[in-house]
Amino acid sequence: MLTPGITAAILTHDESDMIAGCIQTLQWCERVLVLDQHSADGTAKMALQLGATVGMSDTTSFAQRRNELLEACATEWILYIDADERVTPELASAIQDVVSQNSATAASFPRTNFFFGAEFRHGGWQGERVTRLFRVDALQGWQGRIHESPKYTGEVLELTAPLWHFSHRSVSDGLIKTAHWTPMEADLLAQATEKPVSFWVIVRKGLGEAWRRGICHSPRKDGEAGLIELLTQVINRMLVYMQVWERQQKPPIATRYQELQQKIDALWQKNA
């Protein structure tokens, strides 16, 4: 039987720099539940020391891990938060009102994105809303390997208080995220299309991203940091399609290196 209150549910993987600040903004919740993907930087230990309940997951699917958190939730409400996000006092108060009044089965709120320490209001990052608060008996689960989405019943209440998102805190932090996300996006694209990806397709995708974000959403209004992040997103889009090209190669690139190794082995045997 579910007990009254809210469980804050956090997914982590090597988030030792972020997890403490995240949990500190969730002390008003009845329980903080962390599902860690075998971090190597002490994230799980830090979360335990801060009073969270910590579990481990082997799956790379974000939807499946969110579903695991749902299964472990023992309260009537669940609030999904990422380690690089921060609940503002205003948002905490608004969420508590929703729960106490039982005025909806889910709630969404605006997410304010910070890149390189600056708030972004352009470049396609503006106007973002996330639905993260759910009554457990109304949440049917999550779907999608990367850009996961919830399935739920009932009414969604749109809150105005913001959630803060500390994204791309440095160039190297952005590269780590790129290395983690782009292979998964490439896998999904490669499975979804049989159209061959060429050099010019990769260039066209990069130019399309530059047009969409750079022209349509005016990142220059966020200053030089906005332009740097625009370049990051263009590179990321091209990297995804470069990896789709890689997956489409026949024979596979790994097989080619195996054949090359066999050739060099044969040369050494002949020379013996």
PDB file of C-alpha atoms in Angstrom:
ATOM      1  CA  MET A   1       0.000   0.000   0.000  1.00  0.00           C
ATOM      2  CA  LEU A   2       1.299   3.436  -0.921  1.00  0.00           C
ATOM      3  CA  THR A   3       1.938   5.921   1.860  1.00  0.00           C
ATOM      4  CA  PRO A   4       1.169   9.669   1.659  1.00  0.00           C
ATOM      5  CA  GLY A   5       3.881  11.967   0.389  1.00  0.00           C
ATOM      6  CA  ILE A   6       6.398  12.397  -2.412  1.00  0.00           C
ATOM      7  CA  THR A   7       9.391  10.349  -3.509  1.00  0.00           C
ATOM      8  CA  ALA A   8      12.061  12.250  -5.411  1.00  0.00           C
ATOM      9  CA  ALA A   9      13.479   9.860  -8.023  1.00  0.00           C
ATOM     10  CA  ILE A  10      16.932  10.510  -9.513  1.00  0.00           C
ATOM     11  CA  LEU A  11      18.891   8.683 -12.223  1.00  0.00           C
ATOM     12  CA  THR A  12      22.677   8.945 -11.908  1.00  0.00           C
ATOM     13  CA  HIS A  13      25.862   7.952 -13.670  1.00  0.00           C
ATOM     14  CA  ASP A  14      29.119   9.566 -12.566  1.00  0.00           C
ATOM     15  CA  GLU A  15      27.367  12.600 -11.083  1.00  0.00           C
ATOM     16  CA  SER A  16      29.582  13.206  -8.027  1.00  0.00           C
ATOM     17  CA  ASP A  17      29.846  16.913  -8.896  1.00  0.00           C
ATOM     18  CA  MET A  18      26.076  17.339  -9.100  1.00  0.00           C
ATOM     19  CA  ILE A  19      24.316  14.887  -6.786  1.00  0.00           C
ATOM     20  CA  ALA A  20      24.799  16.741  -3.486  1.00  0.00           C
ATOM     21  CA  GLY A  21      23.366  20.012  -4.789  1.00  0.00           C
ATOM     22  CA  CYS A  22      20.426  18.151  -6.299  1.00  0.00           C
ATOM     23  CA  ILE A  23      19.543  16.248  -3.104  1.00  0.00           C
ATOM     24  CA  GLN A  24      19.868  19.416  -1.020  1.00  0.00           C
ATOM     25  CA  THR A  25      16.932  20.917  -2.957  1.00  0.00           C
ATOM     26  CA  LEU A  26      14.786  17.834  -2.238  1.00  0.00           C
ATOM     27  CA  GLN A  27      14.869  17.720   1.563  1.00  0.00           C
ATOM     28  CA  TRP A  28      11.163  18.541   1.675  1.00  0.00           C
ATOM     29  CA  CYS A  29      10.312  15.205   0.036  1.00  0.00           C
ATOM     30  CA  GLU A  30       9.434  12.226   2.203  1.00  0.00           C
ATOM     31  CA  ARG A  31      12.004  10.055   0.416  1.00  0.00           C
ATOM     32  CA  VAL A  32      14.849  10.485  -2.054  1.00  0.00           C
ATOM     33  CA  LEU A  33      15.462   7.464  -4.262  1.00  0.00           C
ATOM     34  CA  VAL A  34      18.595   7.250  -6.439  1.00  0.00           C
ATOM     35  CA  LEU A  35      19.071   4.655  -9.166  1.00  0.00           C
ATOM     36  CA  ASP A  36      22.732   4.581 -10.131  1.00  0.00           C
ATOM     37  CA  GLN A  37      24.277   3.059 -13.254  1.00  0.00           C
ATOM     38  CA  HIS A  38      27.425   1.757 -11.558  1.00  0.00           C
ATOM     39  CA  SER A  39      29.179   5.108 -11.248  1.00  0.00           C
ATOM     40  CA  ALA A  40      32.957   5.020 -10.886  1.00  0.00           C
ATOM     41  CA  ASP A  41      33.263   8.385  -9.117  1.00  0.00           C
ATOM     42  CA  GLY A  42      31.554   7.670  -5.785  1.00  0.00           C
ATOM     43  CA  THR A  43      28.132   9.049  -6.721  1.00  0.00           C
ATOM     44  CA  ALA A  44      26.236   6.221  -5.002  1.00  0.00           C
ATOM     45  CA  LYS A  45      28.235   6.560  -1.776  1.00  0.00           C
ATOM     46  CA  MET A  46      27.659  10.315  -1.691  1.00  0.00           C
ATOM     47  CA  ALA A  47      23.908   9.844  -2.189  1.00  0.00           C
ATOM     48  CA  LEU A  48      23.797   7.338   0.677  1.00  0.00           C
ATOM     49  CA  GLN A  49      25.651   9.741   2.960  1.00  0.00           C
ATOM     50  CA  LEU A  50      23.081  12.413   2.108  1.00  0.00           C
ATOM     51  CA  GLY A  51      20.230  10.153   3.238  1.00  0.00           C
ATOM     52  CA  ALA A  52      19.025   8.816  -0.105  1.00  0.00           C
ATOM     53  CA  THR A  53      17.993   5.243  -0.747  1.00  0.00           C
ATOM     54  CA  VAL A  54      20.276   3.923  -3.495  1.00  0.00           C
ATOM     55  CA  GLY A  55      19.775   1.110  -5.985  1.00  0.00           C
ATOM     56  CA  MET A  56      21.762  -0.096  -8.992  1.00  0.00           C
ATOM     57  CA  SER A  57      20.691  -0.645 -12.591  1.00  0.00           C
ATOM     58  CA  ASP A  58      22.446  -2.345 -15.512  1.00  0.00           C
ATOM     59  CA  THR A  59      20.212  -1.100 -18.334  1.00  0.00           C
ATOM     60  CA  THR A  60      21.162   1.801 -20.609  1.00  0.00           C
ATOM     61  CA  SER A  61      17.498   2.572 -21.373  1.00  0.00           C
ATOM     62  CA  PHE A  62      16.387   5.759 -19.654  1.00  0.00           C
ATOM     63  CA  ALA A  63      12.758   4.695 -19.880  1.00  0.00           C
ATOM     64  CA  GLN A  64      13.466   1.337 -18.256  1.00  0.00           C
ATOM     65  CA  ARG A  65      15.421   2.945 -15.449  1.00  0.00           C
ATOM     66  CA  ARG A  66      12.605   5.410 -14.803  1.00  0.00           C
ATOM     67  CA  ASN A  67      10.249   2.440 -14.700  1.00  0.00           C
ATOM     68  CA  GLU A  68      12.508   0.772 -12.139  1.00  0.00           C
ATOM     69  CA  LEU A  69      12.243   3.873  -9.987  1.00  0.00           C
ATOM     70  CA  LEU A  70       8.465   3.755 -10.326  1.00  0.00           C
ATOM     71  CA  GLU A  71       8.395   0.128  -9.178  1.00  0.00           C
ATOM     72  CA  ALA A  72      10.473   1.030  -6.120  1.00  0.00           C
ATOM     73  CA  CYS A  73       8.298   4.012  -5.158  1.00  0.00           C
ATOM     74  CA  ALA A  74       6.302   3.495  -1.949  1.00  0.00           C
ATOM     75  CA  THR A  75       4.605   6.910  -1.760  1.00  0.00           C
ATOM     76  CA  GLU A  76       1.484   8.179  -3.514  1.00  0.00           C
ATOM     77  CA  TRP A  77       3.446  10.690  -5.612  1.00  0.00           C
ATOM     78  CA  ILE A  78       6.721  10.525  -7.512  1.00  0.00           C
ATOM     79  CA  LEU A  79       8.847  13.436  -8.695  1.00  0.00           C
ATOM     80  CA  TYR A  80      11.491  12.685 -11.342  1.00  0.00           C
ATOM     81  CA  ILE A  81      14.569  14.889 -11.166  1.00  0.00           C
ATOM     82  CA  ASP A  82      17.931  14.621 -12.940  1.00  0.00           C
ATOM     83  CA  ALA A  83      21.159  15.090 -11.004  1.00  0.00           C
ATOM     84  CA  ASP A  84      21.970  18.296 -12.912  1.00  0.00           C
ATOM     85  CA  GLU A  85      18.578  19.822 -12.120  1.00  0.00           C
ATOM     86  CA  ARG A  86      17.599  21.936  -9.110  1.00  0.00           C
ATOM     87  CA  VAL A  87      14.141  22.410  -7.604  1.00  0.00           C
ATOM     88  CA  THR A  88      13.565  26.046  -6.677  1.00  0.00           C
ATOM     89  CA  PRO A  89      11.754  26.897  -3.413  1.00  0.00           C
ATOM     90  CA  GLU A  90       8.893  28.307  -5.487  1.00  0.00           C
ATOM     91  CA  LEU A  91       8.542  25.036  -7.399  1.00  0.00           C
ATOM     92  CA  ALA A  92       8.738  22.951  -4.207  1.00  0.00           C
ATOM     93  CA  SER A  93       5.883  24.981  -2.728  1.00  0.00           C
ATOM     94  CA  ALA A  94       3.781  24.626  -5.895  1.00  0.00           C
ATOM     95  CA  ILE A  95       4.329  20.857  -5.990  1.00  0.00           C
ATOM     96  CA  GLN A  96       3.350  20.508  -2.343  1.00  0.00           C
ATOM     97  CA  ASP A  97       0.130  22.407  -3.081  1.00  0.00           C
ATOM     98  CA  VAL A  98      -0.711  20.006  -5.920  1.00  0.00           C
ATOM     99  CA  VAL A  99      -0.135  17.024  -3.668  1.00  0.00           C
ATOM    100  CA  SER A 100      -2.033  18.387  -0.662  1.00  0.00           C
ATOM    101  CA  GLN A 101      -5.011  19.451  -2.778  1.00  0.00           C
ATOM    102  CA  ASN A 102      -4.843  16.361  -5.004  1.00  0.00           C
ATOM    103  CA  SER A 103      -5.811  18.734  -7.833  1.00  0.00           C
ATOM    104  CA  ALA A 104      -4.396  16.679 -10.727  1.00  0.00           C
ATOM    105  CA  THR A 105      -2.742  13.365 -11.491  1.00  0.00           C
ATOM    106  CA  ALA A 106       0.364  14.971 -13.014  1.00  0.00           C
ATOM    107  CA  ALA A 107       2.073  18.333 -13.211  1.00  0.00           C
ATOM    108  CA  SER A 108       4.423  20.005 -15.660  1.00  0.00           C
ATOM    109  CA  PHE A 109       6.655  22.998 -15.076  1.00  0.00           C
ATOM    110  CA  PRO A 110       9.018  25.201 -17.094  1.00  0.00           C
ATOM    111  CA  ARG A 111      12.694  24.256 -17.169  1.00  0.00           C
ATOM    112  CA  THR A 112      15.234  27.077 -17.186  1.00  0.00           C
ATOM    113  CA  ASN A 113      18.431  25.996 -18.920  1.00  0.00           C
ATOM    114  CA  PHE A 114      21.867  27.240 -17.907  1.00  0.00           C
ATOM    115  CA  PHE A 115      24.866  26.677 -20.218  1.00  0.00           C
ATOM    116  CA  PHE A 116      28.389  27.732 -19.275  1.00  0.00           C
ATOM    117  CA  GLY A 117      26.916  29.433 -16.200  1.00  0.00           C
ATOM    118  CA  ALA A 118      24.464  31.630 -18.119  1.00  0.00           C
ATOM    119  CA  GLU A 119      20.700  31.399 -18.482  1.00  0.00           C
ATOM    120  CA  PHE A 120      19.697  30.718 -22.081  1.00  0.00           C
ATOM    121  CA  ARG A 121      16.514  32.342 -23.365  1.00  0.00           C
ATOM    122  CA  HIS A 122      17.051  31.698 -27.069  1.00  0.00           C
ATOM    123  CA  GLY A 123      18.651  29.131 -29.369  1.00  0.00           C
ATOM    124  CA  GLY A 124      15.750  26.694 -29.061  1.00  0.00           C
ATOM    125  CA  TRP A 125      16.141  26.323 -25.303  1.00  0.00           C
ATOM    126  CA  GLN A 126      13.380  28.757 -24.391  1.00  0.00           C
ATOM    127  CA  GLY A 127       9.829  27.762 -23.491  1.00  0.00           C
ATOM    128  CA  GLU A 128      10.762  24.222 -22.457  1.00  0.00           C
ATOM    129  CA  ARG A 129       8.325  22.372 -20.184  1.00  0.00           C
ATOM    130  CA  VAL A 130       8.785  18.983 -18.543  1.00  0.00           C
ATOM    131  CA  THR A 131       6.157  16.714 -16.998  1.00  0.00           C
ATOM    132  CA  ARG A 132       7.828  15.089 -14.001  1.00  0.00           C
ATOM    133  CA  LEU A 133       5.348  14.953 -11.114  1.00  0.00           C
ATOM    134  CA  PHE A 134       2.874  12.060 -11.104  1.00  0.00           C
ATOM    135  CA  ARG A 135       0.430  10.341  -8.858  1.00  0.00           C
ATOM    136  CA  VAL A 136       1.809   6.814  -8.852  1.00  0.00           C
ATOM    137  CA  ASP A 137      -1.509   5.112  -9.528  1.00  0.00           C
ATOM    138  CA  ALA A 138      -1.940   7.250 -12.686  1.00  0.00           C
ATOM    139  CA  LEU A 139       1.541   6.691 -14.147  1.00  0.00           C
ATOM    140  CA  GLN A 140       1.567   3.667 -16.432  1.00  0.00           C
ATOM    141  CA  GLY A 141       5.267   3.871 -17.219  1.00  0.00           C
ATOM    142  CA  TRP A 142       7.879   5.397 -19.507  1.00  0.00           C
ATOM    143  CA  GLN A 143       8.747   4.587 -23.115  1.00  0.00           C
ATOM    144  CA  GLY A 144      11.616   5.458 -25.459  1.00  0.00           C
ATOM    145  CA  ARG A 145      15.277   4.532 -25.105  1.00  0.00           C
ATOM    146  CA  ILE A 146      16.761   8.054 -25.066  1.00  0.00           C
ATOM    147  CA  HIS A 147      14.154  10.815 -25.282  1.00  0.00           C
ATOM    148  CA  GLU A 148      11.769   8.958 -23.020  1.00  0.00           C
ATOM    149  CA  SER A 149       8.178  10.044 -22.421  1.00  0.00           C
ATOM    150  CA  PRO A 150       5.648   9.118 -19.721  1.00  0.00           C
ATOM    151  CA  LYS A 151       2.321   7.353 -20.216  1.00  0.00           C
ATOM    152  CA  TYR A 152      -0.289   8.418 -17.689  1.00  0.00           C
ATOM    153  CA  THR A 153      -3.987   9.003 -17.203  1.00  0.00           C
ATOM    154  CA  GLY A 154      -5.832  12.020 -15.916  1.00  0.00           C
ATOM    155  CA  GLU A 155      -5.282  15.777 -15.938  1.00  0.00           C
ATOM    156  CA  VAL A 156      -1.942  17.578 -16.119  1.00  0.00           C
ATOM    157  CA  LEU A 157      -1.630  20.787 -14.140  1.00  0.00           C
ATOM    158  CA  GLU A 158       0.717  23.366 -15.677  1.00  0.00           C
ATOM    159  CA  LEU A 159       2.742  25.065 -12.963  1.00  0.00           C
ATOM    160  CA  THR A 160       4.558  28.358 -13.509  1.00  0.00           C
ATOM    161  CA  ALA A 161       7.418  27.919 -11.015  1.00  0.00           C
ATOM    162  CA  PRO A 162      10.650  26.846 -12.758  1.00  0.00           C
ATOM    163  CA  LEU A 163      13.017  23.937 -12.491  1.00  0.00           C
ATOM    164  CA  TRP A 164      16.666  24.887 -13.016  1.00  0.00           C
ATOM    165  CA  HIS A 165      18.867  22.802 -15.320  1.00  0.00           C
ATOM    166  CA  PHE A 166      22.671  23.091 -15.093  1.00  0.00           C
ATOM    167  CA  SER A 167      23.654  21.775 -18.529  1.00  0.00           C
ATOM    168  CA  HIS A 168      27.037  21.880 -20.328  1.00  0.00           C
ATOM    169  CA  ARG A 169      28.961  23.276 -17.377  1.00  0.00           C
ATOM    170  CA  SER A 170      32.149  23.171 -19.432  1.00  0.00           C
ATOM    171  CA  VAL A 171      33.284  22.138 -22.896  1.00  0.00           C
ATOM    172  CA  SER A 172      34.618  18.848 -21.508  1.00  0.00           C
ATOM    173  CA  ASP A 173      31.310  18.198 -19.724  1.00  0.00           C
ATOM    174  CA  GLY A 174      29.526  18.690 -23.040  1.00  0.00           C
ATOM    175  CA  LEU A 175      31.935  16.274 -24.750  1.00  0.00           C
ATOM    176  CA  ILE A 176      31.238  13.616 -22.123  1.00  0.00           C
ATOM    177  CA  LYS A 177      27.511  13.973 -22.745  1.00  0.00           C
ATOM    178  CA  THR A 178      28.098  13.850 -26.499  1.00  0.00           C
ATOM    179  CA  ALA A 179      30.091  10.639 -26.178  1.00  0.00           C
ATOM    180  CA  HIS A 180      27.305   9.125 -24.092  1.00  0.00           C
ATOM    181  CA  TRP A 181      24.252  10.236 -26.075  1.00  0.00           C
ATOM    182  CA  THR A 182      25.233  10.300 -29.742  1.00  0.00           C
ATOM    183  CA  PRO A 183      25.976   6.551 -30.118  1.00  0.00           C
ATOM    184  CA  MET A 184      22.522   5.724 -28.763  1.00  0.00           C
ATOM    185  CA  GLU A 185      20.866   8.232 -31.103  1.00  0.00           C
ATOM    186  CA  ALA A 186      22.854   6.792 -33.997  1.00  0.00           C
ATOM    187  CA  ASP A 187      21.726   3.269 -33.093  1.00  0.00           C
ATOM    188  CA  LEU A 188      18.077   4.331 -33.173  1.00  0.00           C
ATOM    189  CA  LEU A 189      18.463   6.198 -36.477  1.00  0.00           C
ATOM    190  CA  ALA A 190      20.342   3.325 -38.094  1.00  0.00           C
ATOM    191  CA  GLN A 191      17.539   0.950 -37.083  1.00  0.00           C
ATOM    192  CA  ALA A 192      14.830   3.317 -38.303  1.00  0.00           C
ATOM    193  CA  THR A 193      16.138   4.073 -41.796  1.00  0.00           C
ATOM    194  CA  GLU A 194      17.734   2.219 -44.685  1.00  0.00           C
ATOM    195  CA  LYS A 195      18.639   5.394 -46.552  1.00  0.00           C
ATOM    196  CA  PRO A 196      22.412   5.569 -47.046  1.00  0.00           C
ATOM    197  CA  VAL A 197      24.216   8.318 -45.169  1.00  0.00           C
ATOM    198  CA  SER A 198      26.933  10.024 -47.213  1.00  0.00           C
ATOM    199  CA  PHE A 199      29.367  12.864 -46.563  1.00  0.00           C
ATOM    200  CA  TRP A 200      26.907  15.332 -48.068  1.00  0.00           C
ATOM    201  CA  VAL A 201      24.039  14.048 -45.924  1.00  0.00           C
ATOM    202  CA  ILE A 202      26.187  14.662 -42.843  1.00  0.00           C
ATOM    203  CA  VAL A 203      26.996  18.201 -44.014  1.00  0.00           C
ATOM    204  CA  ARG A 204      23.344  18.885 -44.824  1.00  0.00           C
ATOM    205  CA  LYS A 205      22.245  17.739 -41.356  1.00  0.00           C
ATOM    206  CA  GLY A 206      24.787  20.061 -39.768  1.00  0.00           C
ATOM    207  CA  LEU A 207      23.650  22.999 -41.878  1.00  0.00           C
ATOM    208  CA  GLY A 208      20.023  22.188 -41.067  1.00  0.00           C
ATOM    209  CA  GLU A 209      20.762  22.279 -37.351  1.00  0.00           C
ATOM    210  CA  ALA A 210      22.644  25.553 -37.796  1.00  0.00           C
ATOM    211  CA  TRP A 211      19.642  27.047 -39.623  1.00  0.00           C
ATOM    212  CA  ARG A 212      17.076  25.757 -37.143  1.00  0.00           C
ATOM    213  CA  ARG A 213      18.896  26.964 -34.052  1.00  0.00           C
ATOM    214  CA  GLY A 214      21.081  29.750 -35.427  1.00  0.00           C
ATOM    215  CA  ILE A 215      18.580  31.562 -37.640  1.00  0.00           C
ATOM    216  CA  CYS A 216      15.165  30.585 -36.312  1.00  0.00           C
ATOM    217  CA  HIS A 217      15.981  30.861 -32.599  1.00  0.00           C
ATOM    218  CA  SER A 218      18.601  33.656 -32.477  1.00  0.00           C
ATOM    219  CA  PRO A 219      21.231  32.150 -30.102  1.00  0.00           C
ATOM    220  CA  ARG A 220      23.369  35.286 -30.555  1.00  0.00           C
ATOM    221  CA  LYS A 221      20.941  36.984 -28.145  1.00  0.00           C
ATOM    222  CA  ASP A 222      22.373  34.741 -25.421  1.00  0.00           C
ATOM    223  CA  GLY A 223      25.799  36.213 -26.102  1.00  0.00           C
ATOM    224  CA  GLU A 224      28.976  34.417 -27.100  1.00  0.00           C
ATOM    225  CA  ALA A 225      28.022  31.425 -24.941  1.00  0.00           C
ATOM    226  CA  GLY A 226      24.892  31.067 -27.072  1.00  0.00           C
ATOM    227  CA  LEU A 227      26.973  30.894 -30.241  1.00  0.00           C
ATOM    228  CA  ILE A 228      29.378  28.379 -28.678  1.00  0.00           C
ATOM    229  CA  GLU A 229      26.450  26.166 -27.713  1.00  0.00           C
ATOM    230  CA  LEU A 230      25.036  26.521 -31.236  1.00  0.00           C
ATOM    231  CA  LEU A 231      28.329  25.180 -32.590  1.00  0.00           C
ATOM    232  CA  THR A 232      28.179  22.328 -30.066  1.00  0.00           C
ATOM    233  CA  GLN A 233      24.703  21.324 -31.233  1.00  0.00           C
ATOM    234  CA  VAL A 234      25.721  21.461 -34.911  1.00  0.00           C
ATOM    235  CA  ILE A 235      28.728  19.230 -34.189  1.00  0.00           C
ATOM    236  CA  ASN A 236      26.559  16.824 -32.175  1.00  0.00           C
ATOM    237  CA  ARG A 237      24.060  16.499 -35.042  1.00  0.00           C
ATOM    238  CA  MET A 238      26.846  15.771 -37.491  1.00  0.00           C
ATOM    239  CA  LEU A 239      28.445  13.261 -35.102  1.00  0.00           C
ATOM    240  CA  VAL A 240      25.179  11.337 -34.880  1.00  0.00           C
ATOM    241  CA  TYR A 241      25.012  10.977 -38.659  1.00  0.00           C
ATOM    242  CA  MET A 242      28.718  10.178 -38.898  1.00  0.00           C
ATOM    243  CA  GLN A 243      28.044   7.250 -36.578  1.00  0.00           C
ATOM    244  CA  VAL A 244      25.034   6.181 -38.662  1.00  0.00           C
ATOM    245  CA  TRP A 245      27.379   6.164 -41.694  1.00  0.00           C
ATOM    246  CA  GLU A 246      29.784   4.053 -39.650  1.00  0.00           C
ATOM    247  CA  ARG A 247      27.060   1.520 -38.816  1.00  0.00           C
ATOM    248  CA  GLN A 248      26.030   1.268 -42.478  1.00  0.00           C
ATOM    249  CA  GLN A 249      29.466   0.217 -43.732  1.00  0.00           C
ATOM    250  CA  LYS A 250      29.670  -3.174 -45.480  1.00  0.00           C
ATOM    251  CA  PRO A 251      31.603  -5.125 -44.433  1.00  0.00           C
ATOM    252  CA  PRO A 252      31.543  -3.647 -40.922  1.00  0.00           C
ATOM    253  CA  ILE A 253      34.591  -1.596 -39.983  1.00  0.00           C
ATOM    254  CA  ALA A 254      35.471  -4.008 -37.164  1.00  0.00           C
ATOM    255  CA  THR A 255      35.517  -6.855 -39.698  1.00  0.00           C
ATOM    256  CA  ARG A 256      37.887  -4.874 -41.919  1.00  0.00           C
ATOM    257  CA  TYR A 257      40.374  -4.559 -39.076  1.00  0.00           C
ATOM    258  CA  GLN A 258      40.071  -8.253 -38.323  1.00  0.00           C
ATOM    259  CA  GLU A 259      40.928  -8.964 -41.977  1.00  0.00           C
ATOM    260  CA  LEU A 260      43.885  -6.575 -41.814  1.00  0.00           C
ATOM    261  CA  GLN A 261      45.145  -8.326 -38.702  1.00  0.00           C
ATOM    262  CA  GLN A 262      44.867 -11.660 -40.496  1.00  0.00           C
ATOM    263  CA  LYS A 263      46.899 -10.247 -43.380  1.00  0.00           C
ATOM    264  CA  ILE A 264      49.700  -9.020 -41.124  1.00  0.00           C
ATOM    265  CA  ASP A 265      49.698 -12.343 -39.265  1.00  0.00           C
ATOM    266  CA  ALA A 266      50.005 -14.162 -42.610  1.00  0.00           C
ATOM    267  CA  LEU A 267      52.922 -11.922 -43.614  1.00  0.00           C
ATOM    268  CA  TRP A 268      54.767 -12.715 -40.407  1.00  0.00           C
ATOM    269  CA  GLN A 269      54.116 -16.442 -40.826  1.00  0.00           C
ATOM    270  CA  LYS A 270      55.466 -16.265 -44.370  1.00  0.00           C
ATOM    271  CA  ASN A 271      58.508 -14.382 -43.152  1.00  0.00           C
ATOM    272  CA  ALA A 272      59.226 -16.896 -40.386  1.00  0.00           C
TER     273      ALA A 272
END
